[in-house]
PDB file of C-alpha atoms in Angstrom:
ATOM      1  CA  UNK M   1      15.662   0.718  -0.335  1.00 96.00           C
ATOM      2  CA  UNK M   2      14.362   1.128  -3.877  1.00 97.00           C
ATOM      3  CA  UNK M   3      10.737   2.059  -4.493  1.00 98.00           C
ATOM      4  CA  UNK M   4       8.871   1.968  -7.770  1.00 98.00           C
ATOM      5  CA  UNK M   5       5.356   3.403  -8.033  1.00 98.00           C
ATOM      6  CA  UNK M   6       3.500   1.178 -10.489  1.00 98.00           C
ATOM      7  CA  UNK M   7       0.324   3.217 -10.478  1.00 98.00           C
ATOM      8  CA  UNK M   8      -2.431   3.952  -7.977  1.00 98.00           C
ATOM      9  CA  UNK M   9      -1.749   2.045  -4.723  1.00 98.00           C
ATOM     10  CA  UNK M  10       0.875  -0.348  -6.088  1.00 98.00           C
ATOM     11  CA  UNK M  11       4.489  -0.122  -4.919  1.00 98.00           C
ATOM     12  CA  UNK M  12       7.437  -2.388  -5.684  1.00 98.00           C
ATOM     13  CA  UNK M  13       9.835  -2.423  -2.733  1.00 98.00           C
ATOM     14  CA  UNK M  14      13.363  -3.760  -3.327  1.00 98.00           C
ATOM     15  CA  UNK M  15      15.808  -4.266  -0.487  1.00 97.00           C
ATOM     16  CA  UNK M  16      18.473  -6.849   0.306  1.00 95.00           C
ATOM     17  CA  UNK M  17      17.529  -9.145  -2.575  1.00 96.00           C
ATOM     18  CA  UNK M  18      13.816  -9.012  -1.757  1.00 98.00           C
ATOM     19  CA  UNK M  19      11.309  -7.814  -4.373  1.00 98.00           C
ATOM     20  CA  UNK M  20       8.066  -7.122  -2.554  1.00 98.00           C
ATOM     21  CA  UNK M  21       5.004  -6.009  -4.503  1.00 98.00           C
ATOM     22  CA  UNK M  22       2.260  -4.270  -2.539  1.00 98.00           C
ATOM     23  CA  UNK M  23      -1.345  -3.964  -3.757  1.00 98.00           C
ATOM     24  CA  UNK M  24      -1.302  -5.041  -7.434  1.00 98.00           C
ATOM     25  CA  UNK M  25      -4.619  -3.512  -8.433  1.00 98.00           C
ATOM     26  CA  UNK M  26      -6.661  -2.816 -11.526  1.00 97.00           C
ATOM     27  CA  UNK M  27      -5.218   0.697 -12.102  1.00 97.00           C
ATOM     28  CA  UNK M  28      -1.603  -0.498 -11.868  1.00 97.00           C
ATOM     29  CA  UNK M  29       1.052  -1.539 -14.385  1.00 97.00           C
ATOM     30  CA  UNK M  30       1.582  -5.236 -13.681  1.00 97.00           C
ATOM     31  CA  UNK M  31       2.883  -6.370 -17.065  1.00 94.00           C
ATOM     32  CA  UNK M  32       6.055  -8.420 -17.069  1.00 94.00           C
ATOM     33  CA  UNK M  33       6.586  -8.499 -13.311  1.00 97.00           C
ATOM     34  CA  UNK M  34       8.800 -11.478 -12.590  1.00 97.00           C
ATOM     35  CA  UNK M  35      11.229 -12.503  -9.886  1.00 98.00           C
ATOM     36  CA  UNK M  36       9.000 -11.306  -7.070  1.00 98.00           C
ATOM     37  CA  UNK M  37       9.801 -12.727  -3.656  1.00 98.00           C
ATOM     38  CA  UNK M  38       6.552 -11.587  -2.003  1.00 98.00           C
ATOM     39  CA  UNK M  39       3.184 -10.140  -2.942  1.00 98.00           C
ATOM     40  CA  UNK M  40       1.342  -8.204  -0.240  1.00 98.00           C
ATOM     41  CA  UNK M  41      -2.361  -7.306  -0.459  1.00 98.00           C
ATOM     42  CA  UNK M  42      -3.898  -4.975   2.108  1.00 98.00           C
ATOM     43  CA  UNK M  43      -7.527  -5.658   1.176  1.00 98.00           C
ATOM     44  CA  UNK M  44      -9.811  -7.160  -1.426  1.00 96.00           C
ATOM     45  CA  UNK M  45     -10.972  -4.157  -3.479  1.00 97.00           C
ATOM     46  CA  UNK M  46     -10.107  -4.486  -7.192  1.00 97.00           C
ATOM     47  CA  UNK M  47      -7.902  -1.387  -7.205  1.00 98.00           C
ATOM     48  CA  UNK M  48      -5.649  -3.216  -4.705  1.00 98.00           C
ATOM     49  CA  UNK M  49      -5.990  -6.763  -6.035  1.00 97.00           C
ATOM     50  CA  UNK M  50      -6.959  -7.003  -9.681  1.00 96.00           C
ATOM     51  CA  UNK M  51      -9.377  -9.960  -9.840  1.00 92.00           C
ATOM     52  CA  UNK M  52      -8.487 -10.573 -13.486  1.00 92.00           C
ATOM     53  CA  UNK M  53      -4.699 -10.165 -13.496  1.00 94.00           C
ATOM     54  CA  UNK M  54      -3.881 -10.826  -9.839  1.00 92.00           C
ATOM     55  CA  UNK M  55      -4.103 -14.628  -9.854  1.00 87.00           C
ATOM     56  CA  UNK M  56      -2.112 -14.785 -13.097  1.00 90.00           C
ATOM     57  CA  UNK M  57       0.556 -12.555 -11.548  1.00 94.00           C
ATOM     58  CA  UNK M  58       0.880 -14.956  -8.622  1.00 92.00           C
ATOM     59  CA  UNK M  59       1.128 -17.957 -10.909  1.00 90.00           C
ATOM     60  CA  UNK M  60       3.840 -16.179 -12.926  1.00 95.00           C
ATOM     61  CA  UNK M  61       5.822 -15.762  -9.700  1.00 96.00           C
ATOM     62  CA  UNK M  62       5.577 -19.261  -8.205  1.00 95.00           C
ATOM     63  CA  UNK M  63       8.258 -18.649  -5.573  1.00 95.00           C
ATOM     64  CA  UNK M  64       6.707 -15.450  -4.214  1.00 97.00           C
ATOM     65  CA  UNK M  65       5.171 -15.579  -0.771  1.00 96.00           C
ATOM     66  CA  UNK M  66       1.567 -14.371  -0.803  1.00 96.00           C
ATOM     67  CA  UNK M  67       0.825 -12.221   2.253  1.00 97.00           C
ATOM     68  CA  UNK M  68      -2.748 -10.980   2.343  1.00 96.00           C
ATOM     69  CA  UNK M  69      -5.380  -9.535   4.618  1.00 97.00           C
ATOM     70  CA  UNK M  70      -7.555 -12.292   6.097  1.00 93.00           C
ATOM     71  CA  UNK M  71     -10.773 -11.736   4.114  1.00 93.00           C
ATOM     72  CA  UNK M  72      -8.770 -11.390   0.908  1.00 93.00           C
ATOM     73  CA  UNK M  73      -7.135 -14.739   1.632  1.00 92.00           C
ATOM     74  CA  UNK M  74     -10.518 -16.437   1.357  1.00 88.00           C
ATOM     75  CA  UNK M  75     -10.950 -15.024  -2.170  1.00 85.00           C
ATOM     76  CA  UNK M  76      -7.559 -16.354  -3.285  1.00 86.00           C
ATOM     77  CA  UNK M  77      -8.288 -19.764  -1.815  1.00 85.00           C
ATOM     78  CA  UNK M  78     -11.270 -19.942  -4.170  1.00 83.00           C
ATOM     79  CA  UNK M  79      -8.823 -19.230  -7.007  1.00 78.00           C
ATOM     80  CA  UNK M  80      -6.959 -22.431  -6.137  1.00 78.00           C
ATOM     81  CA  UNK M  81      -4.080 -20.692  -4.353  1.00 79.00           C
ATOM     82  CA  UNK M  82      -4.785 -22.066  -0.886  1.00 80.00           C
ATOM     83  CA  UNK M  83      -1.365 -23.692  -0.626  1.00 85.00           C
ATOM     84  CA  UNK M  84       0.417 -20.331  -0.923  1.00 89.00           C
ATOM     85  CA  UNK M  85      -1.745 -17.853   0.940  1.00 93.00           C
ATOM     86  CA  UNK M  86      -0.476 -16.486   4.256  1.00 95.00           C
ATOM     87  CA  UNK M  87      -2.854 -14.343   6.295  1.00 95.00           C
ATOM     88  CA  UNK M  88      -1.589 -11.039   7.637  1.00 96.00           C
ATOM     89  CA  UNK M  89      -2.324 -10.844  11.347  1.00 94.00           C
ATOM     90  CA  UNK M  90      -2.096  -7.434  13.033  1.00 95.00           C
ATOM     91  CA  UNK M  91       0.391  -7.583  15.858  1.00 93.00           C
ATOM     92  CA  UNK M  92       2.418 -10.319  14.173  1.00 95.00           C
ATOM     93  CA  UNK M  93       5.319 -10.106  11.779  1.00 96.00           C
ATOM     94  CA  UNK M  94       6.683 -11.837   8.695  1.00 98.00           C
ATOM     95  CA  UNK M  95      10.428 -12.268   8.217  1.00 98.00           C
ATOM     96  CA  UNK M  96      11.545 -11.729   4.627  1.00 98.00           C
ATOM     97  CA  UNK M  97      15.211 -11.557   5.546  1.00 97.00           C
ATOM     98  CA  UNK M  98      16.455  -8.819   5.710  1.00 98.00           C
ATOM     99  CA  UNK M  99      13.034  -7.150   5.439  1.00 98.00           C
ATOM    100  CA  UNK M 100      10.591  -7.433   8.326  1.00 98.00           C
ATOM    101  CA  UNK M 101       6.899  -7.014   7.482  1.00 98.00           C
ATOM    102  CA  UNK M 102       4.654  -5.862  10.334  1.00 98.00           C
ATOM    103  CA  UNK M 103       0.882  -5.938   9.666  1.00 98.00           C
ATOM    104  CA  UNK M 104      -1.121  -3.122  11.279  1.00 98.00           C
ATOM    105  CA  UNK M 105      -4.784  -2.161  11.214  1.00 97.00           C
ATOM    106  CA  UNK M 106      -8.003  -4.117  10.812  1.00 96.00           C
ATOM    107  CA  UNK M 107     -10.710  -2.232   8.890  1.00 97.00           C
ATOM    108  CA  UNK M 108     -11.133  -0.287   5.687  1.00 97.00           C
ATOM    109  CA  UNK M 109     -12.063   3.375   6.045  1.00 96.00           C
ATOM    110  CA  UNK M 110     -15.777   4.160   6.015  1.00 96.00           C
ATOM    111  CA  UNK M 111     -16.881   4.805   2.431  1.00 95.00           C
ATOM    112  CA  UNK M 112     -20.464   5.755   3.310  1.00 95.00           C
ATOM    113  CA  UNK M 113     -23.188   4.262   5.539  1.00 94.00           C
ATOM    114  CA  UNK M 114     -24.586   2.044   2.771  1.00 96.00           C
ATOM    115  CA  UNK M 115     -21.362   0.140   2.064  1.00 95.00           C
ATOM    116  CA  UNK M 116     -20.320  -2.519   4.560  1.00 93.00           C
ATOM    117  CA  UNK M 117     -16.810  -2.094   5.935  1.00 95.00           C
ATOM    118  CA  UNK M 118     -14.332  -4.802   5.020  1.00 97.00           C
ATOM    119  CA  UNK M 119     -10.991  -5.840   6.431  1.00 97.00           C
ATOM    120  CA  UNK M 120      -7.883  -3.776   5.709  1.00 98.00           C
ATOM    121  CA  UNK M 121      -4.410  -4.516   7.025  1.00 98.00           C
ATOM    122  CA  UNK M 122      -1.603  -2.103   6.256  1.00 98.00           C
ATOM    123  CA  UNK M 123       2.064  -3.076   6.381  1.00 98.00           C
ATOM    124  CA  UNK M 124       5.245  -1.614   7.815  1.00 98.00           C
ATOM    125  CA  UNK M 125       8.384  -2.725   5.970  1.00 98.00           C
ATOM    126  CA  UNK M 126      11.738  -2.278   7.657  1.00 98.00           C
ATOM    127  CA  UNK M 127      15.310  -3.477   7.244  1.00 97.00           C
ATOM    128  CA  UNK M 128      18.490  -2.470   9.003  1.00 96.00           C
ATOM    129  CA  UNK M 129      19.973   0.648   7.430  1.00 95.00           C
ATOM    130  CA  UNK M 130      16.929   1.255   5.206  1.00 97.00           C
ATOM    131  CA  UNK M 131      14.053   3.680   5.688  1.00 97.00           C
ATOM    132  CA  UNK M 132      10.992   2.333   7.494  1.00 98.00           C
ATOM    133  CA  UNK M 133       8.043   2.375   5.067  1.00 98.00           C
ATOM    134  CA  UNK M 134       4.354   2.284   5.959  1.00 98.00           C
ATOM    135  CA  UNK M 135       1.716   1.406   3.345  1.00 98.00           C
ATOM    136  CA  UNK M 136      -1.706   1.786   5.000  1.00 98.00           C
ATOM    137  CA  UNK M 137      -3.919   0.340   2.297  1.00 98.00           C
ATOM    138  CA  UNK M 138      -7.264   2.160   2.559  1.00 98.00           C
ATOM    139  CA  UNK M 139      -7.347   3.280   6.185  1.00 98.00           C
ATOM    140  CA  UNK M 140      -6.009   6.260   8.077  1.00 98.00           C
ATOM    141  CA  UNK M 141      -6.401   5.011  11.660  1.00 97.00           C
ATOM    142  CA  UNK M 142      -3.634   2.423  12.112  1.00 96.00           C
ATOM    143  CA  UNK M 143      -0.763   2.935  14.555  1.00 97.00           C
ATOM    144  CA  UNK M 144       2.436   1.901  12.763  1.00 98.00           C
ATOM    145  CA  UNK M 145       4.900   3.468  15.189  1.00 97.00           C
ATOM    146  CA  UNK M 146       7.773   5.669  13.985  1.00 98.00           C
ATOM    147  CA  UNK M 147       8.261   5.573  10.201  1.00 98.00           C
ATOM    148  CA  UNK M 148      10.546   7.315   7.748  1.00 98.00           C
ATOM    149  CA  UNK M 149       8.407   7.126   4.612  1.00 98.00           C
ATOM    150  CA  UNK M 150       4.613   7.177   4.545  1.00 98.00           C
ATOM    151  CA  UNK M 151       2.732   6.003   1.466  1.00 98.00           C
ATOM    152  CA  UNK M 152      -0.257   8.316   1.661  1.00 98.00           C
ATOM    153  CA  UNK M 153      -3.547   7.845  -0.196  1.00 98.00           C
ATOM    154  CA  UNK M 154      -4.202  11.231  -1.756  1.00 97.00           C
ATOM    155  CA  UNK M 155      -7.665  10.645  -3.222  1.00 97.00           C
ATOM    156  CA  UNK M 156     -10.483   8.128  -2.776  1.00 96.00           C
ATOM    157  CA  UNK M 157     -14.285   7.993  -2.675  1.00 94.00           C
ATOM    158  CA  UNK M 158     -13.925   7.510   1.096  1.00 95.00           C
ATOM    159  CA  UNK M 159     -11.447  10.326   1.716  1.00 94.00           C
ATOM    160  CA  UNK M 160     -11.230  14.077   2.035  1.00 94.00           C
ATOM    161  CA  UNK M 161      -8.100  16.157   2.082  1.00 97.00           C
ATOM    162  CA  UNK M 162      -8.553  17.318   5.686  1.00 97.00           C
ATOM    163  CA  UNK M 163      -8.441  13.696   6.869  1.00 97.00           C
ATOM    164  CA  UNK M 164      -5.402  13.040   4.697  1.00 98.00           C
ATOM    165  CA  UNK M 165      -3.552  15.964   6.265  1.00 98.00           C
ATOM    166  CA  UNK M 166      -4.487  14.879   9.779  1.00 98.00           C
ATOM    167  CA  UNK M 167      -3.163  11.399   8.958  1.00 98.00           C
ATOM    168  CA  UNK M 168       0.163  12.722   7.674  1.00 98.00           C
ATOM    169  CA  UNK M 169       0.519  15.002  10.690  1.00 98.00           C
ATOM    170  CA  UNK M 170      -0.265  12.165  13.119  1.00 98.00           C
ATOM    171  CA  UNK M 171       2.188   9.701  11.578  1.00 98.00           C
ATOM    172  CA  UNK M 172       4.818  12.462  11.089  1.00 98.00           C
ATOM    173  CA  UNK M 173       7.156  10.530   8.744  1.00 98.00           C
ATOM    174  CA  UNK M 174      10.772  11.515   9.266  1.00 97.00           C
ATOM    175  CA  UNK M 175      11.798  11.377   5.588  1.00 96.00           C
ATOM    176  CA  UNK M 176       8.644  12.300   3.702  1.00 97.00           C
ATOM    177  CA  UNK M 177       5.521  10.985   1.981  1.00 98.00           C
ATOM    178  CA  UNK M 178       5.063   8.984  -1.214  1.00 98.00           C
ATOM    179  CA  UNK M 179       1.734   9.763  -2.914  1.00 98.00           C
ATOM    180  CA  UNK M 180      -0.375   6.698  -3.759  1.00 98.00           C
ATOM    181  CA  UNK M 181      -4.044   5.994  -4.484  1.00 98.00           C
ATOM    182  CA  UNK M 182      -4.152   8.631  -7.216  1.00 98.00           C
ATOM    183  CA  UNK M 183      -5.620   6.666 -10.115  1.00 97.00           C
ATOM    184  CA  UNK M 184      -8.863   8.667 -10.209  1.00 97.00           C
ATOM    185  CA  UNK M 185      -7.134  12.047 -10.584  1.00 97.00           C
ATOM    186  CA  UNK M 186      -6.154  14.001 -13.665  1.00 98.00           C
ATOM    187  CA  UNK M 187      -2.859  15.891 -13.594  1.00 97.00           C
ATOM    188  CA  UNK M 188      -4.419  19.166 -12.479  1.00 98.00           C
ATOM    189  CA  UNK M 189      -6.327  17.612  -9.603  1.00 97.00           C
ATOM    190  CA  UNK M 190      -3.364  15.518  -8.535  1.00 98.00           C
ATOM    191  CA  UNK M 191      -1.114  18.576  -8.360  1.00 98.00           C
ATOM    192  CA  UNK M 192      -3.658  20.283  -6.118  1.00 98.00           C
ATOM    193  CA  UNK M 193      -3.758  17.348  -3.711  1.00 98.00           C
ATOM    194  CA  UNK M 194       0.034  17.072  -3.582  1.00 98.00           C
ATOM    195  CA  UNK M 195       0.277  20.786  -2.931  1.00 98.00           C
ATOM    196  CA  UNK M 196      -2.034  20.481   0.069  1.00 98.00           C
ATOM    197  CA  UNK M 197       0.027  17.609   1.470  1.00 98.00           C
ATOM    198  CA  UNK M 198       3.328  19.419   0.912  1.00 98.00           C
ATOM    199  CA  UNK M 199       2.137  22.693   2.440  1.00 98.00           C
ATOM    200  CA  UNK M 200      -0.005  21.472   5.325  1.00 98.00           C
ATOM    201  CA  UNK M 201       1.135  17.910   6.132  1.00 98.00           C
ATOM    202  CA  UNK M 202       3.308  19.313   8.927  1.00 97.00           C
ATOM    203  CA  UNK M 203       4.059  22.668  10.459  1.00 97.00           C
ATOM    204  CA  UNK M 204       6.474  24.116   7.944  1.00 95.00           C
ATOM    205  CA  UNK M 205       5.491  21.551   5.308  1.00 96.00           C
ATOM    206  CA  UNK M 206       6.507  17.995   4.496  1.00 98.00           C
ATOM    207  CA  UNK M 207       8.620  16.580   1.660  1.00 97.00           C
ATOM    208  CA  UNK M 208       6.560  14.908  -1.058  1.00 98.00           C
ATOM    209  CA  UNK M 209       8.517  12.153  -2.805  1.00 98.00           C
ATOM    210  CA  UNK M 210       6.541  11.933  -6.032  1.00 98.00           C
ATOM    211  CA  UNK M 211       7.576   8.661  -7.693  1.00 98.00           C
ATOM    212  CA  UNK M 212       5.003   8.596 -10.483  1.00 97.00           C
ATOM    213  CA  UNK M 213       6.827   7.762 -13.706  1.00 95.00           C
ATOM    214  CA  UNK M 214      10.227   7.929 -11.982  1.00 97.00           C
ATOM    215  CA  UNK M 215      11.090   4.227 -12.164  1.00 97.00           C
ATOM    216  CA  UNK M 216      13.053   2.571  -9.402  1.00 97.00           C
ATOM    217  CA  UNK M 217      14.105   5.268  -6.929  1.00 97.00           C
ATOM    218  CA  UNK M 218      16.590   4.782  -4.116  1.00 97.00           C
ATOM    219  CA  UNK M 219      15.464   6.263  -0.808  1.00 93.00           C
ATOM    220  CA  UNK M 220      17.772   6.737   2.141  1.00 82.00           C
ATOM    221  CA  UNK M 221      16.934   7.456   5.731  1.00 75.00           C
TER     222      UNK M 221
END
């Protein structure tokens, strides 16, 4: 499996001829993305689905399946994409042969009491012989089952590092964690967050697979 971190929460996952883009948001590098076979959106916030560039990205990839959280689907229907939108249903699965997409989770993390919670559906991506990857979107409470690689949000208005560490410890990825959701951090702050995850994400530490600026990176199990 090849992973490319395109900024903030956006990952390009390549496996078995599939090119699956997850969470193309406003902080991410989306220029020139072509040949996508699927676009996955965990929830409707602009840093996960850029309202300006997102619809154009989908139109530039007319053969890509559009797999989105249910409330987000309604927004894309209003953009005239109703014929392409497929709603992610927790407990179901989507076959992108050879990649299986399993939606998990229902709600966004609590930001604060004055912001209404919205839907959030993370995704587990798995293929035979490849590492199992979990991208949670913006929630730390889903139950994805055993995973090899965890895409972990390291910073957000709704998060604190103690909750991040508890999340990593609970999921206990076998291979390591890929930092995402870092678009609000400068280099100094980001290094501090990654250090906390590396040192305290498991007893004895956890491997941090920092893909920022690394291009397409092959990950094995």
